[in-house]
């Protein structure tokens, strides 16, 4: 086992939650990359631990500014690093992430509405490319109008 692996294992063992793990990795292994594999093989995106931590902290700051600590937050992201950063942002802000796939026209609007109501979500975060579609769907689903809005914070 290499020195880097031993050090990484020691960092992992000293952490009690995911937030501590990311913080430790960003501090001690800042240039190591997190890579998203679309089909388990094809690299589509990567972020260093430092970049992931910075983006997550930005999400957290925005959520805290809106007073959403402890609130439920819909994460309307496709699989990928954007989702991961938003998820960690929720953890940092002590918000409760409610992950869902982004809406596609009217196909999963009823499902999103039901989950949002059931979870008591007060805000939705989505990538910019999905915001217009999400805003149109919110107009069609009165129960979603109670959300603070679909937002992308970075």
PDB file of N, CA and C in Angstrom, residues 82-137:
ATOM      1  N   UNK A  82     -22.652  18.107 -10.706  1.00  0.00           N
ATOM      2  CA  UNK A  82     -23.494  19.223 -10.256  1.00  0.00           C
ATOM      3  C   UNK A  82     -24.409  18.767  -9.121  1.00  0.00           C
ATOM      4  N   UNK A  83     -24.980  17.578  -9.291  1.00  0.00           N
ATOM      5  CA  UNK A  83     -25.825  17.013  -8.231  1.00  0.00           C
ATOM      6  C   UNK A  83     -25.013  16.817  -6.956  1.00  0.00           C
ATOM      7  N   UNK A  84     -23.825  16.246  -7.092  1.00  0.00           N
ATOM      8  CA  UNK A  84     -22.991  15.974  -5.928  1.00  0.00           C
ATOM      9  C   UNK A  84     -22.668  17.255  -5.162  1.00  0.00           C
ATOM     10  N   UNK A  85     -22.336  18.317  -5.879  1.00  0.00           N
ATOM     11  CA  UNK A  85     -22.023  19.602  -5.234  1.00  0.00           C
ATOM     12  C   UNK A  85     -23.256  20.151  -4.510  1.00  0.00           C
ATOM     13  N   UNK A  86     -24.428  20.074  -5.132  1.00  0.00           N
ATOM     14  CA  UNK A  86     -25.656  20.560  -4.492  1.00  0.00           C
ATOM     15  C   UNK A  86     -25.994  19.719  -3.260  1.00  0.00           C
ATOM     16  N   UNK A  87     -25.787  18.406  -3.353  1.00  0.00           N
ATOM     17  CA  UNK A  87     -26.045  17.525  -2.225  1.00  0.00           C
ATOM     18  C   UNK A  87     -25.135  17.889  -1.042  1.00  0.00           C
ATOM     19  N   UNK A  88     -23.841  18.048  -1.318  1.00  0.00           N
ATOM     20  CA  UNK A  88     -22.925  18.449  -0.247  1.00  0.00           C
ATOM     21  C   UNK A  88     -23.281  19.833   0.283  1.00  0.00           C
ATOM     22  N   UNK A  89     -23.737  20.728  -0.582  1.00  0.00           N
ATOM     23  CA  UNK A  89     -24.176  22.047  -0.126  1.00  0.00           C
ATOM     24  C   UNK A  89     -25.300  21.940   0.885  1.00  0.00           C
ATOM     25  N   UNK A  90     -26.231  21.036   0.627  1.00  0.00           N
ATOM     26  CA  UNK A  90     -27.321  20.808   1.586  1.00  0.00           C
ATOM     27  C   UNK A  90     -26.773  20.280   2.905  1.00  0.00           C
ATOM     28  N   UNK A  91     -25.842  19.324   2.820  1.00  0.00           N
ATOM     29  CA  UNK A  91     -25.253  18.792   4.047  1.00  0.00           C
ATOM     30  C   UNK A  91     -24.551  19.889   4.840  1.00  0.00           C
ATOM     31  N   UNK A  92     -23.772  20.724   4.151  1.00  0.00           N
ATOM     32  CA  UNK A  92     -23.060  21.816   4.822  1.00  0.00           C
ATOM     33  C   UNK A  92     -24.043  22.771   5.487  1.00  0.00           C
ATOM     34  N   UNK A  93     -25.152  23.055   4.835  1.00  0.00           N
ATOM     35  CA  UNK A  93     -26.138  24.010   5.351  1.00  0.00           C
ATOM     36  C   UNK A  93     -27.103  23.379   6.346  1.00  0.00           C
ATOM     37  N   UNK A  94     -26.955  22.077   6.565  1.00  0.00           N
ATOM     38  CA  UNK A  94     -27.864  21.329   7.435  1.00  0.00           C
ATOM     39  C   UNK A  94     -29.296  21.359   6.909  1.00  0.00           C
ATOM     40  N   UNK A  95     -29.399  21.393   5.583  1.00  0.00           N
ATOM     41  CA  UNK A  95     -30.694  21.283   4.911  1.00  0.00           C
ATOM     42  C   UNK A  95     -30.888  19.823   4.516  1.00  0.00           C
ATOM     43  N   UNK A  96     -32.116  19.445   4.268  1.00  0.00           N
ATOM     44  CA  UNK A  96     -32.433  18.066   3.937  1.00  0.00           C
ATOM     45  C   UNK A  96     -32.621  17.958   2.428  1.00  0.00           C
ATOM     46  N   UNK A  97     -31.706  17.254   1.777  1.00  0.00           N
ATOM     47  CA  UNK A  97     -31.755  17.095   0.326  1.00  0.00           C
ATOM     48  C   UNK A  97     -32.828  16.080  -0.052  1.00  0.00           C
ATOM     49  N   UNK A  98     -33.632  16.456  -1.043  1.00  0.00           N
ATOM     50  CA  UNK A  98     -34.646  15.567  -1.598  1.00  0.00           C
ATOM     51  C   UNK A  98     -34.316  15.428  -3.091  1.00  0.00           C
ATOM     52  N   UNK A  99     -33.509  14.428  -3.445  1.00  0.00           N
ATOM     53  CA  UNK A  99     -33.056  14.320  -4.839  1.00  0.00           C
ATOM     54  C   UNK A  99     -34.110  13.725  -5.758  1.00  0.00           C
ATOM     55  N   UNK A 100     -34.255  14.363  -6.915  1.00  0.00           N
ATOM     56  CA  UNK A 100     -35.175  13.910  -7.955  1.00  0.00           C
ATOM     57  C   UNK A 100     -34.543  14.181  -9.315  1.00  0.00           C
ATOM     58  N   UNK A 101     -34.952  13.413 -10.299  1.00  0.00           N
ATOM     59  CA  UNK A 101     -34.531  13.743 -11.658  1.00  0.00           C
ATOM     60  C   UNK A 101     -35.240  15.025 -12.080  1.00  0.00           C
ATOM     61  N   UNK A 102     -34.616  15.835 -12.938  1.00  0.00           N
ATOM     62  CA  UNK A 102     -35.282  17.063 -13.395  1.00  0.00           C
ATOM     63  C   UNK A 102     -36.520  16.727 -14.220  1.00  0.00           C
ATOM     64  N   UNK A 103     -37.478  17.635 -14.244  1.00  0.00           N
ATOM     65  CA  UNK A 103     -38.715  17.387 -14.991  1.00  0.00           C
ATOM     66  C   UNK A 103     -38.487  17.357 -16.497  1.00  0.00           C
ATOM     67  N   UNK A 104     -39.265  16.509 -17.155  1.00  0.00           N
ATOM     68  CA  UNK A 104     -39.260  16.439 -18.617  1.00  0.00           C
ATOM     69  C   UNK A 104     -40.697  16.668 -19.085  1.00  0.00           C
ATOM     70  N   UNK A 105     -40.927  17.885 -19.545  1.00  0.00           N
ATOM     71  CA  UNK A 105     -42.255  18.294 -19.962  1.00  0.00           C
ATOM     72  C   UNK A 105     -43.250  17.937 -18.876  1.00  0.00           C
ATOM     73  N   UNK A 106     -44.346  17.257 -19.215  1.00  0.00           N
ATOM     74  CA  UNK A 106     -45.346  16.940 -18.207  1.00  0.00           C
ATOM     75  C   UNK A 106     -45.188  15.523 -17.662  1.00  0.00           C
ATOM     76  N   UNK A 107     -44.182  14.790 -18.131  1.00  0.00           N
ATOM     77  CA  UNK A 107     -44.093  13.372 -17.796  1.00  0.00           C
ATOM     78  C   UNK A 107     -43.952  13.081 -16.306  1.00  0.00           C
ATOM     79  N   UNK A 108     -43.117  13.763 -15.605  1.00  0.00           N
ATOM     80  CA  UNK A 108     -42.970  13.442 -14.186  1.00  0.00           C
ATOM     81  C   UNK A 108     -43.387  14.590 -13.268  1.00  0.00           C
ATOM     82  N   UNK A 109     -44.221  15.477 -13.778  1.00  0.00           N
ATOM     83  CA  UNK A 109     -44.697  16.604 -12.979  1.00  0.00           C
ATOM     84  C   UNK A 109     -45.513  16.132 -11.776  1.00  0.00           C
ATOM     85  N   UNK A 110     -46.404  15.173 -11.985  1.00  0.00           N
ATOM     86  CA  UNK A 110     -47.232  14.687 -10.876  1.00  0.00           C
ATOM     87  C   UNK A 110     -46.369  14.053  -9.799  1.00  0.00           C
ATOM     88  N   UNK A 111     -45.357  13.328 -10.208  1.00  0.00           N
ATOM     89  CA  UNK A 111     -44.448  12.689  -9.247  1.00  0.00           C
ATOM     90  C   UNK A 111     -43.675  13.741  -8.453  1.00  0.00           C
ATOM     91  N   UNK A 112     -43.134  14.743  -9.153  1.00  0.00           N
ATOM     92  CA  UNK A 112     -42.392  15.811  -8.478  1.00  0.00           C
ATOM     93  C   UNK A 112     -43.306  16.564  -7.522  1.00  0.00           C
ATOM     94  N   UNK A 113     -44.516  16.876  -7.961  1.00  0.00           N
ATOM     95  CA  UNK A 113     -45.470  17.583  -7.106  1.00  0.00           C
ATOM     96  C   UNK A 113     -45.782  16.791  -5.845  1.00  0.00           C
ATOM     97  N   UNK A 114     -46.044  15.496  -6.016  1.00  0.00           N
ATOM     98  CA  UNK A 114     -46.382  14.646  -4.873  1.00  0.00           C
ATOM     99  C   UNK A 114     -45.216  14.558  -3.886  1.00  0.00           C
ATOM    100  N   UNK A 115     -44.016  14.390  -4.403  1.00  0.00           N
ATOM    101  CA  UNK A 115     -42.848  14.285  -3.527  1.00  0.00           C
ATOM    102  C   UNK A 115     -42.579  15.621  -2.828  1.00  0.00           C
ATOM    103  N   UNK A 116     -42.704  16.730  -3.565  1.00  0.00           N
ATOM    104  CA  UNK A 116     -42.485  18.057  -2.970  1.00  0.00           C
ATOM    105  C   UNK A 116     -43.465  18.300  -1.828  1.00  0.00           C
ATOM    106  N   UNK A 117     -44.724  17.960  -2.041  1.00  0.00           N
ATOM    107  CA  UNK A 117     -45.728  18.144  -1.001  1.00  0.00           C
ATOM    108  C   UNK A 117     -45.472  17.224   0.181  1.00  0.00           C
ATOM    109  N   UNK A 118     -45.208  15.960  -0.110  1.00  0.00           N
ATOM    110  CA  UNK A 118     -44.995  14.980   0.936  1.00  0.00           C
ATOM    111  C   UNK A 118     -43.780  15.330   1.787  1.00  0.00           C
ATOM    112  N   UNK A 119     -42.723  15.796   1.139  1.00  0.00           N
ATOM    113  CA  UNK A 119     -41.489  16.143   1.851  1.00  0.00           C
ATOM    114  C   UNK A 119     -41.585  17.501   2.533  1.00  0.00           C
ATOM    115  N   UNK A 120     -42.514  18.332   2.098  1.00  0.00           N
ATOM    116  CA  UNK A 120     -42.605  19.684   2.643  1.00  0.00           C
ATOM    117  C   UNK A 120     -41.469  20.572   2.145  1.00  0.00           C
ATOM    118  N   UNK A 121     -41.050  20.348   0.899  1.00  0.00           N
ATOM    119  CA  UNK A 121     -39.944  21.116   0.320  1.00  0.00           C
ATOM    120  C   UNK A 121     -40.316  22.589   0.210  1.00  0.00           C
ATOM    121  N   UNK A 122     -39.349  23.451   0.525  1.00  0.00           N
ATOM    122  CA  UNK A 122     -39.592  24.886   0.458  1.00  0.00           C
ATOM    123  C   UNK A 122     -38.798  25.568  -0.642  1.00  0.00           C
ATOM    124  N   UNK A 123     -37.878  24.853  -1.272  1.00  0.00           N
ATOM    125  CA  UNK A 123     -37.081  25.422  -2.346  1.00  0.00           C
ATOM    126  C   UNK A 123     -36.654  24.293  -3.277  1.00  0.00           C
ATOM    127  N   UNK A 124     -36.430  24.646  -4.530  1.00  0.00           N
ATOM    128  CA  UNK A 124     -35.911  23.690  -5.513  1.00  0.00           C
ATOM    129  C   UNK A 124     -34.655  24.273  -6.136  1.00  0.00           C
ATOM    130  N   UNK A 125     -33.651  23.443  -6.322  1.00  0.00           N
ATOM    131  CA  UNK A 125     -32.419  23.840  -6.994  1.00  0.00           C
ATOM    132  C   UNK A 125     -32.284  22.960  -8.221  1.00  0.00           C
ATOM    133  N   UNK A 126     -31.966  23.585  -9.341  1.00  0.00           N
ATOM    134  CA  UNK A 126     -31.825  22.840 -10.595  1.00  0.00           C
ATOM    135  C   UNK A 126     -30.750  23.487 -11.457  1.00  0.00           C
ATOM    136  N   UNK A 127     -30.143  22.707 -12.345  1.00  0.00           N
ATOM    137  CA  UNK A 127     -29.181  23.302 -13.291  1.00  0.00           C
ATOM    138  C   UNK A 127     -29.889  24.317 -14.189  1.00  0.00           C
ATOM    139  N   UNK A 128     -29.154  25.309 -14.653  1.00  0.00           N
ATOM    140  CA  UNK A 128     -29.730  26.371 -15.484  1.00  0.00           C
ATOM    141  C   UNK A 128     -30.484  25.825 -16.679  1.00  0.00           C
ATOM    142  N   UNK A 129     -29.968  24.766 -17.290  1.00  0.00           N
ATOM    143  CA  UNK A 129     -30.607  24.228 -18.497  1.00  0.00           C
ATOM    144  C   UNK A 129     -31.999  23.653 -18.224  1.00  0.00           C
ATOM    145  N   UNK A 130     -32.347  23.430 -16.962  1.00  0.00           N
ATOM    146  CA  UNK A 130     -33.660  22.890 -16.622  1.00  0.00           C
ATOM    147  C   UNK A 130     -34.589  23.929 -16.015  1.00  0.00           C
ATOM    148  N   UNK A 131     -34.090  25.125 -15.752  1.00  0.00           N
ATOM    149  CA  UNK A 131     -34.898  26.120 -15.048  1.00  0.00           C
ATOM    150  C   UNK A 131     -36.137  26.555 -15.818  1.00  0.00           C
ATOM    151  N   UNK A 132     -35.971  26.829 -17.098  1.00  0.00           N
ATOM    152  CA  UNK A 132     -37.129  27.292 -17.878  1.00  0.00           C
ATOM    153  C   UNK A 132     -38.235  26.244 -17.874  1.00  0.00           C
ATOM    154  N   UNK A 133     -37.876  24.996 -18.099  1.00  0.00           N
ATOM    155  CA  UNK A 133     -38.840  23.908 -18.089  1.00  0.00           C
ATOM    156  C   UNK A 133     -39.500  23.793 -16.715  1.00  0.00           C
ATOM    157  N   UNK A 134     -38.717  23.914 -15.671  1.00  0.00           N
ATOM    158  CA  UNK A 134     -39.240  23.802 -14.314  1.00  0.00           C
ATOM    159  C   UNK A 134     -40.192  24.952 -14.003  1.00  0.00           C
ATOM    160  N   UNK A 135     -39.843  26.155 -14.407  1.00  0.00           N
ATOM    161  CA  UNK A 135     -40.724  27.299 -14.159  1.00  0.00           C
ATOM    162  C   UNK A 135     -42.056  27.136 -14.885  1.00  0.00           C
ATOM    163  N   UNK A 136     -42.023  26.620 -16.111  1.00  0.00           N
ATOM    164  CA  UNK A 136     -43.262  26.366 -16.852  1.00  0.00           C
ATOM    165  C   UNK A 136     -44.110  25.326 -16.134  1.00  0.00           C
ATOM    166  N   UNK A 137     -43.454  24.291 -15.617  1.00  0.00           N
ATOM    167  CA  UNK A 137     -44.189  23.245 -14.917  1.00  0.00           C
ATOM    168  C   UNK A 137     -44.791  23.760 -13.618  1.00  0.00           C
TER     169      UNK A 137
END
